[in-house]
Short mmCIF file of C-alpha atoms and ligand atoms in Angstrom, two decimals:
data_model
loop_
_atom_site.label_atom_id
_atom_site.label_comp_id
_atom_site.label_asym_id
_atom_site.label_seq_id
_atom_site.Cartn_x
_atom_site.Cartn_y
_atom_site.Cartn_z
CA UNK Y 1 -28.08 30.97 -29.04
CA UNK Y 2 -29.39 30.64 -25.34
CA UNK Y 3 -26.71 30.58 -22.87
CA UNK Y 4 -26.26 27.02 -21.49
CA UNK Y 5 -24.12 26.74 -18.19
CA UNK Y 6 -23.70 23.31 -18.32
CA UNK Y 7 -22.08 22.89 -21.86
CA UNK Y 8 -18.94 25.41 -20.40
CA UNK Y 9 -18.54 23.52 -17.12
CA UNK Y 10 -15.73 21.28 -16.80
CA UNK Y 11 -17.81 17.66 -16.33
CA UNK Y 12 -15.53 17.18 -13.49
CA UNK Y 13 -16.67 20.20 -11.66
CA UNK Y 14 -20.06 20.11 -12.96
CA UNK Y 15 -20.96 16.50 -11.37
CA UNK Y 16 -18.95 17.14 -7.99
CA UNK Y 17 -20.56 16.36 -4.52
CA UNK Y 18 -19.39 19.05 -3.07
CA UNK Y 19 -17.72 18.92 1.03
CA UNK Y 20 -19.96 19.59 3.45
CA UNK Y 21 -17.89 21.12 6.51
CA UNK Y 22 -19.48 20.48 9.89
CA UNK Y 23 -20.79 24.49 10.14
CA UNK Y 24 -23.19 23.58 6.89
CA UNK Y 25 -25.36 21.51 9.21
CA UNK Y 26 -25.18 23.32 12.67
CA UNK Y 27 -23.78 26.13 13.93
CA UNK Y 28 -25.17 27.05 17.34
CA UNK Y 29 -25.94 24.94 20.43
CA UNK Y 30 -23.28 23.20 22.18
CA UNK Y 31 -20.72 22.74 19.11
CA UNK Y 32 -18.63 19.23 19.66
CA UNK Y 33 -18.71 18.11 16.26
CA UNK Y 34 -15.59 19.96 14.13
CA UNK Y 35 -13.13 19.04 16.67
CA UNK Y 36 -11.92 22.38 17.52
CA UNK Y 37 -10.39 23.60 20.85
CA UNK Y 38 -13.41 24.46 23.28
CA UNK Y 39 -10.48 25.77 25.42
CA UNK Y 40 -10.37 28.88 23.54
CA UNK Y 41 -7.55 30.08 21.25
CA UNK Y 42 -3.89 30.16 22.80
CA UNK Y 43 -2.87 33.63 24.52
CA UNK Y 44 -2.71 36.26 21.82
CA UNK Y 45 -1.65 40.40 22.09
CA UNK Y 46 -2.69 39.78 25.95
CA UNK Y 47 -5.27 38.14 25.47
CA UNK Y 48 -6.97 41.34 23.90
CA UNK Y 49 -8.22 39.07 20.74
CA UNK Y 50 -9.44 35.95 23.16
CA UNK Y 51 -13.22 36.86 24.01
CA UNK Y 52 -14.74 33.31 23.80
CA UNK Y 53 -18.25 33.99 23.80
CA UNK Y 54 -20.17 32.75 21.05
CA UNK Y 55 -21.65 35.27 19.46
CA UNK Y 56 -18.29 37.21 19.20
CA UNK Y 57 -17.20 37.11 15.66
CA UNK Y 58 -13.60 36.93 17.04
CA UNK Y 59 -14.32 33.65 18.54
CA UNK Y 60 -11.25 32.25 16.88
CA UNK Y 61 -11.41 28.69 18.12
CA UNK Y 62 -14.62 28.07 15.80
CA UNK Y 63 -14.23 27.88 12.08
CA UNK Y 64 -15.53 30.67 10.63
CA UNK Y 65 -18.93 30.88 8.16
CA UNK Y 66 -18.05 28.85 4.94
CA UNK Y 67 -20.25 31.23 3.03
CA UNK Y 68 -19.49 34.82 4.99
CA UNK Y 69 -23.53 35.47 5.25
CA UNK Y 70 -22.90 38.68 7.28
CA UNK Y 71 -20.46 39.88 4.86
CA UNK Y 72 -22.69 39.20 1.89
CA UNK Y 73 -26.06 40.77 3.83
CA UNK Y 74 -23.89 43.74 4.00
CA UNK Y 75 -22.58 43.75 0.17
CA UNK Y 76 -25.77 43.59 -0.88
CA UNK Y 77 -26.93 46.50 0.57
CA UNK Y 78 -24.27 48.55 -0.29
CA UNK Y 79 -24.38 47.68 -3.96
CA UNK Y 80 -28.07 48.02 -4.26
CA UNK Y 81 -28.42 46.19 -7.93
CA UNK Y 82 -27.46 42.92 -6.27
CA UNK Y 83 -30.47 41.07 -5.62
CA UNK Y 84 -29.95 38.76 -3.36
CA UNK Y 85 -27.22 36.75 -1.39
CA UNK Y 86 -27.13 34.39 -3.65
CA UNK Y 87 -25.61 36.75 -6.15
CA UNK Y 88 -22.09 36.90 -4.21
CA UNK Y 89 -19.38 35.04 -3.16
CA UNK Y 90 -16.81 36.20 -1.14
CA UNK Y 91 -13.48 35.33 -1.80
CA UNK Y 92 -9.83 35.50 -0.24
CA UNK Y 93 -9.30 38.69 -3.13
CA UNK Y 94 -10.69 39.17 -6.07
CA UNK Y 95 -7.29 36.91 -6.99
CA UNK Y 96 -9.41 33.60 -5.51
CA UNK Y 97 -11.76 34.51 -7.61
CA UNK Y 98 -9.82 34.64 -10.40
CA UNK Y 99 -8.59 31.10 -9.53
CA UNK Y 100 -11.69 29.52 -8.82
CA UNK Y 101 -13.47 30.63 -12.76
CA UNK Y 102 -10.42 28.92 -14.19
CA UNK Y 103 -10.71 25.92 -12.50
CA UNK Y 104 -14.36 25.66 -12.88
CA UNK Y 105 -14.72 26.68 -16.59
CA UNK Y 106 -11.39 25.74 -18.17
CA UNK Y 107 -9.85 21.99 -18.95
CA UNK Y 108 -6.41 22.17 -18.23
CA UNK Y 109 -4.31 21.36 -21.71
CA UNK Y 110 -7.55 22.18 -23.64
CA UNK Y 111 -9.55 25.21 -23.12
CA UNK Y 112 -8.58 28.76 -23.74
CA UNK Y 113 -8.94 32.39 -22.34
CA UNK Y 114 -9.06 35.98 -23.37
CA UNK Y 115 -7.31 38.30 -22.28
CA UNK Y 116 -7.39 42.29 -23.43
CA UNK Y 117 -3.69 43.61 -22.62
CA UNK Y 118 -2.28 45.52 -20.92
CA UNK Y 119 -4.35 44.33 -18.34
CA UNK Y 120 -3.95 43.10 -14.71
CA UNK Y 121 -0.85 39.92 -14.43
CA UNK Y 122 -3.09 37.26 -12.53
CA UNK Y 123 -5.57 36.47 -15.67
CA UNK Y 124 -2.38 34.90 -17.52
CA UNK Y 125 -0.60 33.62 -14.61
CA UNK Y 126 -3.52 31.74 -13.17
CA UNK Y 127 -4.42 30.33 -16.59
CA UNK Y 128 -1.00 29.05 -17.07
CA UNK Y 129 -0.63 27.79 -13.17
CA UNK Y 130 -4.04 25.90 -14.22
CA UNK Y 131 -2.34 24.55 -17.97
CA UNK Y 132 -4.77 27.03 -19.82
CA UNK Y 133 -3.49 29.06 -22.43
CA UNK Y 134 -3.88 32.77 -23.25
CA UNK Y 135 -5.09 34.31 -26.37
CA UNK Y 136 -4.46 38.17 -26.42
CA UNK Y 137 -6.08 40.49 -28.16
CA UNK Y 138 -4.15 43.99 -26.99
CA UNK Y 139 -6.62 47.27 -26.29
CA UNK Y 140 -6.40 49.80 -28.73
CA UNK Y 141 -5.41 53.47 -27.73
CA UNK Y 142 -7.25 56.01 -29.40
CA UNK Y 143 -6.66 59.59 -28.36
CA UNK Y 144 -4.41 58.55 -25.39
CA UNK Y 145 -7.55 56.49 -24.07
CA UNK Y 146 -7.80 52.87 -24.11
CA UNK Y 147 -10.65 50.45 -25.10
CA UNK Y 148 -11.91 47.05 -26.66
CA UNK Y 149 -10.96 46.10 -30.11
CA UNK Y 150 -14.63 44.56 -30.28
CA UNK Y 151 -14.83 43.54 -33.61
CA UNK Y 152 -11.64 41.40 -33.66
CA UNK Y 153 -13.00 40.24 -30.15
CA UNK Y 154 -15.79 38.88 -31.47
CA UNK Y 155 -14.59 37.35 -34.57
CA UNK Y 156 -11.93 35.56 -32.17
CA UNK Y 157 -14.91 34.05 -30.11
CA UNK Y 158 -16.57 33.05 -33.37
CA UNK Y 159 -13.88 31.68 -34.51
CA UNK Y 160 -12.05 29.38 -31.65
CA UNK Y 161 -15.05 27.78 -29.10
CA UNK Y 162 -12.65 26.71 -26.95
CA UNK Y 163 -12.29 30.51 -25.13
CA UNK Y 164 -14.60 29.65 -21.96
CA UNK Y 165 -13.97 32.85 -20.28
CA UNK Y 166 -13.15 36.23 -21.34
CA UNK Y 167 -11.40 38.96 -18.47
CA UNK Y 168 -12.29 42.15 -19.02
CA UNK Y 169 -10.71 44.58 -16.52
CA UNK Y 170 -12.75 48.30 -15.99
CA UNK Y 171 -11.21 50.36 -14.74
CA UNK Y 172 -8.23 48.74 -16.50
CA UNK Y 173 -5.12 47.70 -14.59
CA UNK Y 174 -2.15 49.80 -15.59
CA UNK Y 175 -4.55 51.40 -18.20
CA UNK Y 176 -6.88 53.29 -15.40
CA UNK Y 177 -9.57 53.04 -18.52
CA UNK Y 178 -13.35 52.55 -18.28
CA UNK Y 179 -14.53 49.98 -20.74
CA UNK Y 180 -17.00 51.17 -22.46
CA UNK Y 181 -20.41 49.31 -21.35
CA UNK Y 182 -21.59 49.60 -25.18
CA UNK Y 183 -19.24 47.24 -25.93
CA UNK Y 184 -19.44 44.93 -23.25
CA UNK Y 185 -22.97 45.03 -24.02
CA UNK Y 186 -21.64 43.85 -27.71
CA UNK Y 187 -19.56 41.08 -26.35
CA UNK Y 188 -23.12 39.75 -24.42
CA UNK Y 189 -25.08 40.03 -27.08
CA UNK Y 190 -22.78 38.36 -29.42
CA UNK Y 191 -24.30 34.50 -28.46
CA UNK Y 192 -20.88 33.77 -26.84
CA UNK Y 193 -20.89 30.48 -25.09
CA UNK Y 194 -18.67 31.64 -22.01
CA UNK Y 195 -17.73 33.44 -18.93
CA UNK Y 196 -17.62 37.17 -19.67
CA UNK Y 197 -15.69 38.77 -16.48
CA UNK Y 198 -16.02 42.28 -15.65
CA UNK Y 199 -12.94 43.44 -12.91
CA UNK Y 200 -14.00 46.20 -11.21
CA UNK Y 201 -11.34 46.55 -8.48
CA UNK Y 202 -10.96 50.05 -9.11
CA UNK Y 203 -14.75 51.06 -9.69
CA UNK Y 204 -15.38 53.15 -6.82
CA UNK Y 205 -12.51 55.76 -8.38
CA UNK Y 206 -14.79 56.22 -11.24
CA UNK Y 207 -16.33 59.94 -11.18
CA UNK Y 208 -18.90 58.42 -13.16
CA UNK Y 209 -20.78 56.07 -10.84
CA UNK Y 210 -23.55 54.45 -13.72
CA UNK Y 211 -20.42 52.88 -15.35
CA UNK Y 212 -20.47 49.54 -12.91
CA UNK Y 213 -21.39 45.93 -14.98
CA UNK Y 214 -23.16 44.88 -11.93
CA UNK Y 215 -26.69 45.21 -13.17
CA UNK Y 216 -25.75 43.41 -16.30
CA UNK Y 217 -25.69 40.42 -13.84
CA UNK Y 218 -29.84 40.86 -13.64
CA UNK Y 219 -29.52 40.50 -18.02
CA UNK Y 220 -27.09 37.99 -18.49
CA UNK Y 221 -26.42 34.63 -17.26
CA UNK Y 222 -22.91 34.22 -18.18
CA UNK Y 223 -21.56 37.69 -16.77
CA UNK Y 224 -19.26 37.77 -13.50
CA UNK Y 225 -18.29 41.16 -11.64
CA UNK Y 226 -15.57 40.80 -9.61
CA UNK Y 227 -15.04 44.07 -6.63
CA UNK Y 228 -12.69 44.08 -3.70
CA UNK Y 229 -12.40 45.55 -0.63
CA UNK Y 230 -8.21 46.23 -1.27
CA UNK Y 231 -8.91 49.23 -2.85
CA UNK Y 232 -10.75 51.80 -2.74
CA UNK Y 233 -11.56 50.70 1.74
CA UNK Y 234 -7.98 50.41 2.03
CA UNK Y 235 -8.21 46.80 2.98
CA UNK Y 236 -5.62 44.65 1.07
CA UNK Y 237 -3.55 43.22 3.43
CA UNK Y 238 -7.34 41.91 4.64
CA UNK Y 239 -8.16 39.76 1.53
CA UNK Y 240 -11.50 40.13 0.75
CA UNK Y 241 -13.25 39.80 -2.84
CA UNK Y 242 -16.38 39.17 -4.57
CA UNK Y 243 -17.70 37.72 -7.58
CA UNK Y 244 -21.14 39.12 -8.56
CA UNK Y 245 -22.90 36.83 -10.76
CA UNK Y 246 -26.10 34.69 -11.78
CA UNK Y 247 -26.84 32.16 -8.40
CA UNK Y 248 -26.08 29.14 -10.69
CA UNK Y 249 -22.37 30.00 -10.89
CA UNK Y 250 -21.82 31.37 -7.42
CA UNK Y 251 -23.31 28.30 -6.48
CA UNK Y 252 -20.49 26.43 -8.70
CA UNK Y 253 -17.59 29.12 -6.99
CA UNK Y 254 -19.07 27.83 -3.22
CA UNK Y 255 -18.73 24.48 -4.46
CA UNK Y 256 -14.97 24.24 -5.48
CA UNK Y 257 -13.70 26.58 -2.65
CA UNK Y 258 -11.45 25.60 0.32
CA UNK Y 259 -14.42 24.78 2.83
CA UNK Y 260 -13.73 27.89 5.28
CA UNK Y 261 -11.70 30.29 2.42
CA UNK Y 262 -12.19 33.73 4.47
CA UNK Y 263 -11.17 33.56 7.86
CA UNK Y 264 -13.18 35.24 10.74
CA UNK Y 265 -10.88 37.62 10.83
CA UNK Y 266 -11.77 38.90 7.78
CA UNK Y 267 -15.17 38.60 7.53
CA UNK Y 268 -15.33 40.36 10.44
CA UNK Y 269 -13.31 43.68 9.38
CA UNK Y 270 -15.29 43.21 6.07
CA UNK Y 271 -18.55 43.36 7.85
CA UNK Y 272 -17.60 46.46 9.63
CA UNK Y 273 -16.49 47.74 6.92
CA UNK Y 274 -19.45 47.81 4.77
CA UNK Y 275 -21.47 49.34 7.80
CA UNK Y 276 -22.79 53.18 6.72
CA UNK Y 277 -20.31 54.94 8.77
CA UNK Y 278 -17.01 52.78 6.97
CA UNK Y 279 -18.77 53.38 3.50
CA UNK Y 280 -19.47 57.44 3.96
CA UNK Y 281 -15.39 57.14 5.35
CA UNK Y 282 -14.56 55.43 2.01
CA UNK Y 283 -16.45 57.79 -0.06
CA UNK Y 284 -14.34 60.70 1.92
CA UNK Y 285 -10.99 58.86 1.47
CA UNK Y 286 -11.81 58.17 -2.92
CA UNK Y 287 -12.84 61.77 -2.89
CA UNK Y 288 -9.42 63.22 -1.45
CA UNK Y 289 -7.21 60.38 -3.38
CA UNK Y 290 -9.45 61.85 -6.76
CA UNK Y 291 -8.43 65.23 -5.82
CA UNK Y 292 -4.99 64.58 -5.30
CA UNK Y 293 -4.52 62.49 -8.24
CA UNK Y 294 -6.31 65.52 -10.62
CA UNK Y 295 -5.07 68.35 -8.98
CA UNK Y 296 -1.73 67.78 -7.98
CA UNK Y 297 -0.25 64.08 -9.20
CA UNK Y 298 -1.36 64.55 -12.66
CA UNK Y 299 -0.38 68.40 -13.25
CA UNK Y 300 2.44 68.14 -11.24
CA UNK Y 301 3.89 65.09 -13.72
CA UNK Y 302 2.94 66.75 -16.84
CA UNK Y 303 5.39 69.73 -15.71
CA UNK Y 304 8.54 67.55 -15.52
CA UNK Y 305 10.91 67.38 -18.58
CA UNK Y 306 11.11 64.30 -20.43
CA UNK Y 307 7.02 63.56 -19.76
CA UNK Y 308 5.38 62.83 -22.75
CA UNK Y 309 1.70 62.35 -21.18
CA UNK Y 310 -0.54 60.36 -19.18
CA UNK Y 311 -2.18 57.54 -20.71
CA UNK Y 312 -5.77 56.37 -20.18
CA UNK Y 313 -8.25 58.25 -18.36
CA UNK Y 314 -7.54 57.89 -14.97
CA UNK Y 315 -10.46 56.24 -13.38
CA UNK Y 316 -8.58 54.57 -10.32
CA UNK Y 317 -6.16 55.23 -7.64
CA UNK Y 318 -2.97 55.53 -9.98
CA UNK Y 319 -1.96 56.96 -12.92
CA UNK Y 320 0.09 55.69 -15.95
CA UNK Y 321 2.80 58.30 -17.36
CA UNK Y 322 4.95 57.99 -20.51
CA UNK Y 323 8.53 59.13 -20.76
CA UNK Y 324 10.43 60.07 -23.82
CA UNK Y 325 13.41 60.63 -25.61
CA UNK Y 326 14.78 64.21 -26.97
CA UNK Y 327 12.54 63.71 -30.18
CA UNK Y 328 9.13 63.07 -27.79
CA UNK Y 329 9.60 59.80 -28.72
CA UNK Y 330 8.72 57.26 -25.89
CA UNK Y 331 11.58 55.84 -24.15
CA UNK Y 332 11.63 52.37 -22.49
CA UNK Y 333 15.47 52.31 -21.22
CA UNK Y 334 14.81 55.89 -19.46
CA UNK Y 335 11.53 54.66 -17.72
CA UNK Y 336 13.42 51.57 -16.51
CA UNK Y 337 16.47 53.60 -15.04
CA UNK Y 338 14.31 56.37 -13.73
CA UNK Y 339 12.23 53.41 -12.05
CA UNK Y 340 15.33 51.61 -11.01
CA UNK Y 341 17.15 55.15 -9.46
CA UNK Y 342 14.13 55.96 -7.49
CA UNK Y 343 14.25 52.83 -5.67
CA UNK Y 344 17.34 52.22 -5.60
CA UNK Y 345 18.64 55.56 -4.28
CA UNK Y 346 15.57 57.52 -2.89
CA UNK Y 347 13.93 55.03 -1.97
CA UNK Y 348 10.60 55.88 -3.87
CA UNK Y 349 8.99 52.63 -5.42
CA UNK Y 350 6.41 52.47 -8.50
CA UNK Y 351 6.11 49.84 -10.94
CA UNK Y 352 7.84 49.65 -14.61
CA UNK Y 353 5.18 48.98 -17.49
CA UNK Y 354 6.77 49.55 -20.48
CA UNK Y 355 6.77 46.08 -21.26
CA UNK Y 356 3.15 46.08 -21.48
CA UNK Y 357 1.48 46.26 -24.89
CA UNK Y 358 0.80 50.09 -25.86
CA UNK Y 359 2.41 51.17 -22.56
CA UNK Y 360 6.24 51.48 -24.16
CA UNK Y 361 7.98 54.42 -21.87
CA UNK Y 362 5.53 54.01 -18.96
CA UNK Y 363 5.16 53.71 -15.17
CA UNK Y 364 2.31 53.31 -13.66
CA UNK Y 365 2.19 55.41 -10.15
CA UNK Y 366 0.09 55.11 -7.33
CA UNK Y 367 -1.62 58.39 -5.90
CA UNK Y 368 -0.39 58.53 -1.77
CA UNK Y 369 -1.22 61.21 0.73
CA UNK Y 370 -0.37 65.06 -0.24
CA UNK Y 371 2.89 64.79 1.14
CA UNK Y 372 3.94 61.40 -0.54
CA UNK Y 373 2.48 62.66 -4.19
CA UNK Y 374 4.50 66.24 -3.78
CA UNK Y 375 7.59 63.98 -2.97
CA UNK Y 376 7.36 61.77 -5.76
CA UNK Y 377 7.10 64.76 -8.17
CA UNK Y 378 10.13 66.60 -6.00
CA UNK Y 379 12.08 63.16 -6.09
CA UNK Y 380 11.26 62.34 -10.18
CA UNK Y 381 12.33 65.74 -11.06
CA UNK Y 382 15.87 65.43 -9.80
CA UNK Y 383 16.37 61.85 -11.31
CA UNK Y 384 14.90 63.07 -14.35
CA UNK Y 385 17.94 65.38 -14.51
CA UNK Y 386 20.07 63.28 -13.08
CA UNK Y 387 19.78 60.88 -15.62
CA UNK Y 388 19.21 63.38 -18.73
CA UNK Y 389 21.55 65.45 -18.10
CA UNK Y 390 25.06 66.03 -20.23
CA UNK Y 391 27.89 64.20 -18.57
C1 LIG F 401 -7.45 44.82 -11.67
C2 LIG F 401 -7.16 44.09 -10.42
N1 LIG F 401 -7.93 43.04 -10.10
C3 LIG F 401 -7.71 42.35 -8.98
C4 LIG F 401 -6.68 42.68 -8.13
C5 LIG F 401 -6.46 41.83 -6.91
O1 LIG F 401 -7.30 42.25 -5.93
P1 LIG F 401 -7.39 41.51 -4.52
O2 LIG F 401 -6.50 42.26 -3.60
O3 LIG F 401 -8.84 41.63 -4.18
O4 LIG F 401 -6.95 40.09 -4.73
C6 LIG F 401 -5.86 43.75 -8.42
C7 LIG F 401 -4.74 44.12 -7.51
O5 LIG F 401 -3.91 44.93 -7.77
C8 LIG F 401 -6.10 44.48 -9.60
O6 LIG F 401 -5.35 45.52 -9.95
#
């Protein structure tokens, strides 16, 4: 079956005349036509931020680009199997991005997603925000590693056409598991009428770097890659993202977003920050956060009593350990109270995911600096005993 864009659509979205902000048309010359403040911004910091002059990208009284052009000039270089521009959108987060493929491919009240738990919260959350319900079908954990159940995948897209998009997350969000691109490659080859999203927020972890899904994008029509710049460049509270997909459905993502999404801001700390110099930086920063995580996070867990092991393979920036009982069996109610003593009284925060399908005894556990990694090991230790030990 040839992949046909227009059948998956919602009509609404599909026959929309999209906005045309007043920066589509013009945006140099003597700019009186978007009603902003030619005054200049108020007084900020001391006026540090105020530099009116037009080419400054800080020239906060302007809207900013509606389509980030610099940003995306620079993507595209750094992720040299995007071929063009108009391959990218960039996105408040990768969690816009997430928002705008359910709006665009999904009827509220009718159609369906898939979603491979455990897996990252926003795929549900969104769908049900958006009146779009879930179907799960869980990973599978062989060997302590987890991947696709493909075949039941596939016989679930067979079987129920109403699944427009399918979120696949690799690395995978608390399971820190590549997918592997076999079976994506399965899922693509299958004839399936929808979406098929690849999240890589955590790909630039991955020791391995020929495991990305971007070049699938130059193979397939209906496969999105979603990447972010909160990771692995250490730029959340920033709130960039991008979708990485055929031009015909970025085109569709630029239609339905807020007119001026990223602000100026933004695309200006993400165009610095895909310059050469920020990239070799990142590559240092992933390289010491790998190290850390493999030679002292990961050994230093699998020391402490009452550890049963690590799940997945660690290909991100945290790591997912399982706690058991006296009989090595995995123990949900002493994850949640060592979670719940660390923060409470030490003041050491990582995130419960025992409820999580396959994840029963776990919390997932983000790698910090040297210093913050010895002291969660130091600090888990003592409730470990603390909480173990005989009255
Ligand atoms: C798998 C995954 N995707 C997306 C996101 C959201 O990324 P962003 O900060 O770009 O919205 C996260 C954040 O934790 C994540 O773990």
């Amino acid at each position: 079956m040839v992949f046909a864009l227009e059948k998956i659509v919602r009509p609404n979205i599909l026959a929309l005349k999209p906005y045309r902000s007043a920066r589509d048309d013009y945006n140099s010359g003597l700019l009186l036509d978007a009603n902003e403040n030619n005054f200049g911004p108020v007084s900020l910091m001391g006026d540090s931020l105020v530099v009116k002059s037009e080419d400054n990208p800080l020239s906060m009284h302007r809207y900013p680009d509606p389509f980030g052009i610099k940003v995306k000039e620079q993507f595209i270089k750094f992720r040299a199997a995007v071929p063009s521009i108009d391959n990218v959108f960039v996105g408040v987060g990768s969690d816009e991005v997430i928002d705008l493929v359910v709006r665009i491919f999904c009827s509220p009240g009718v159609d369906q997603i898939l979603i491979t738990p455990p897996t990252y919260g926003m795929y549900k959350v969104t769908s049900q925000i958006n009146d779009v319900s879930v179907v799960s079908i869980p990973l599978t954990l062989d060997d302590s590693k987890f991947q696709l159940q493909t075949d039941m995948v596939l016989e679930e897209l067979k079987r129920n056409p109403l699944i427009k998009v399918i979120w696949l997350c690799s690395p995978g969000n608390p399971t820190g598991s590549i997918l592997k691109m076999t079976d994506i490659r399965k899922i693509l080859d299958s004839g399936y009428n929808g979406i098929v999203v690849v999240d890589e927020a955590y790909i630039d972890f991955c020791t391995d770097q020929n495991t990305s899904a971007v070049p699938l994008i130059n193979e397939y029509p209906n496969v999105l890659v979603m990447q972010t710049l909160s990771k692995s460049f250490g730029l959340a509270g920033v709130r960039i993202g991008f979708a990485i997909s055929h031009k015909d459905i970025i085109q569709l993502m630029n239609n339905v977003k807020a007119p001026y999404n990223v602000n100026s801001l933004s695309q200006n700390a993400a165009y610095e920050a895909l310059s050469s110099a920020s990239i070799q930086s990142m590559k240092r920063v992933v390289k010491e956060i790998i190290y850390q995580r493999d030679n002292f996070l990961i050994p230093g867990l699998l020391k402490l009593p009452r550890v049963k092991k690590i799940l997945g393979t660690n290909d991100a920036n945290f790591v997912l350990v399982q706690f058991c009982n006296p009989l090595g069996e995995p123990d949900n109610d002493l994850a949640i109270n060592i979670y719940k003593t660390l923060a409470d009284d030490f003041d050491v925060v990582v995130r419960f995911r025992g409820s999580e399908p396959g994840c029963l005894g776990c919390l997932r556990i983000t790698v910090g600096l040297s210093q913050e990694n010895s002291l969660v090991i130091s600090t888990l230790e003592k409730v470990i005993n603390l909480l173990t030990s005989p009255q």
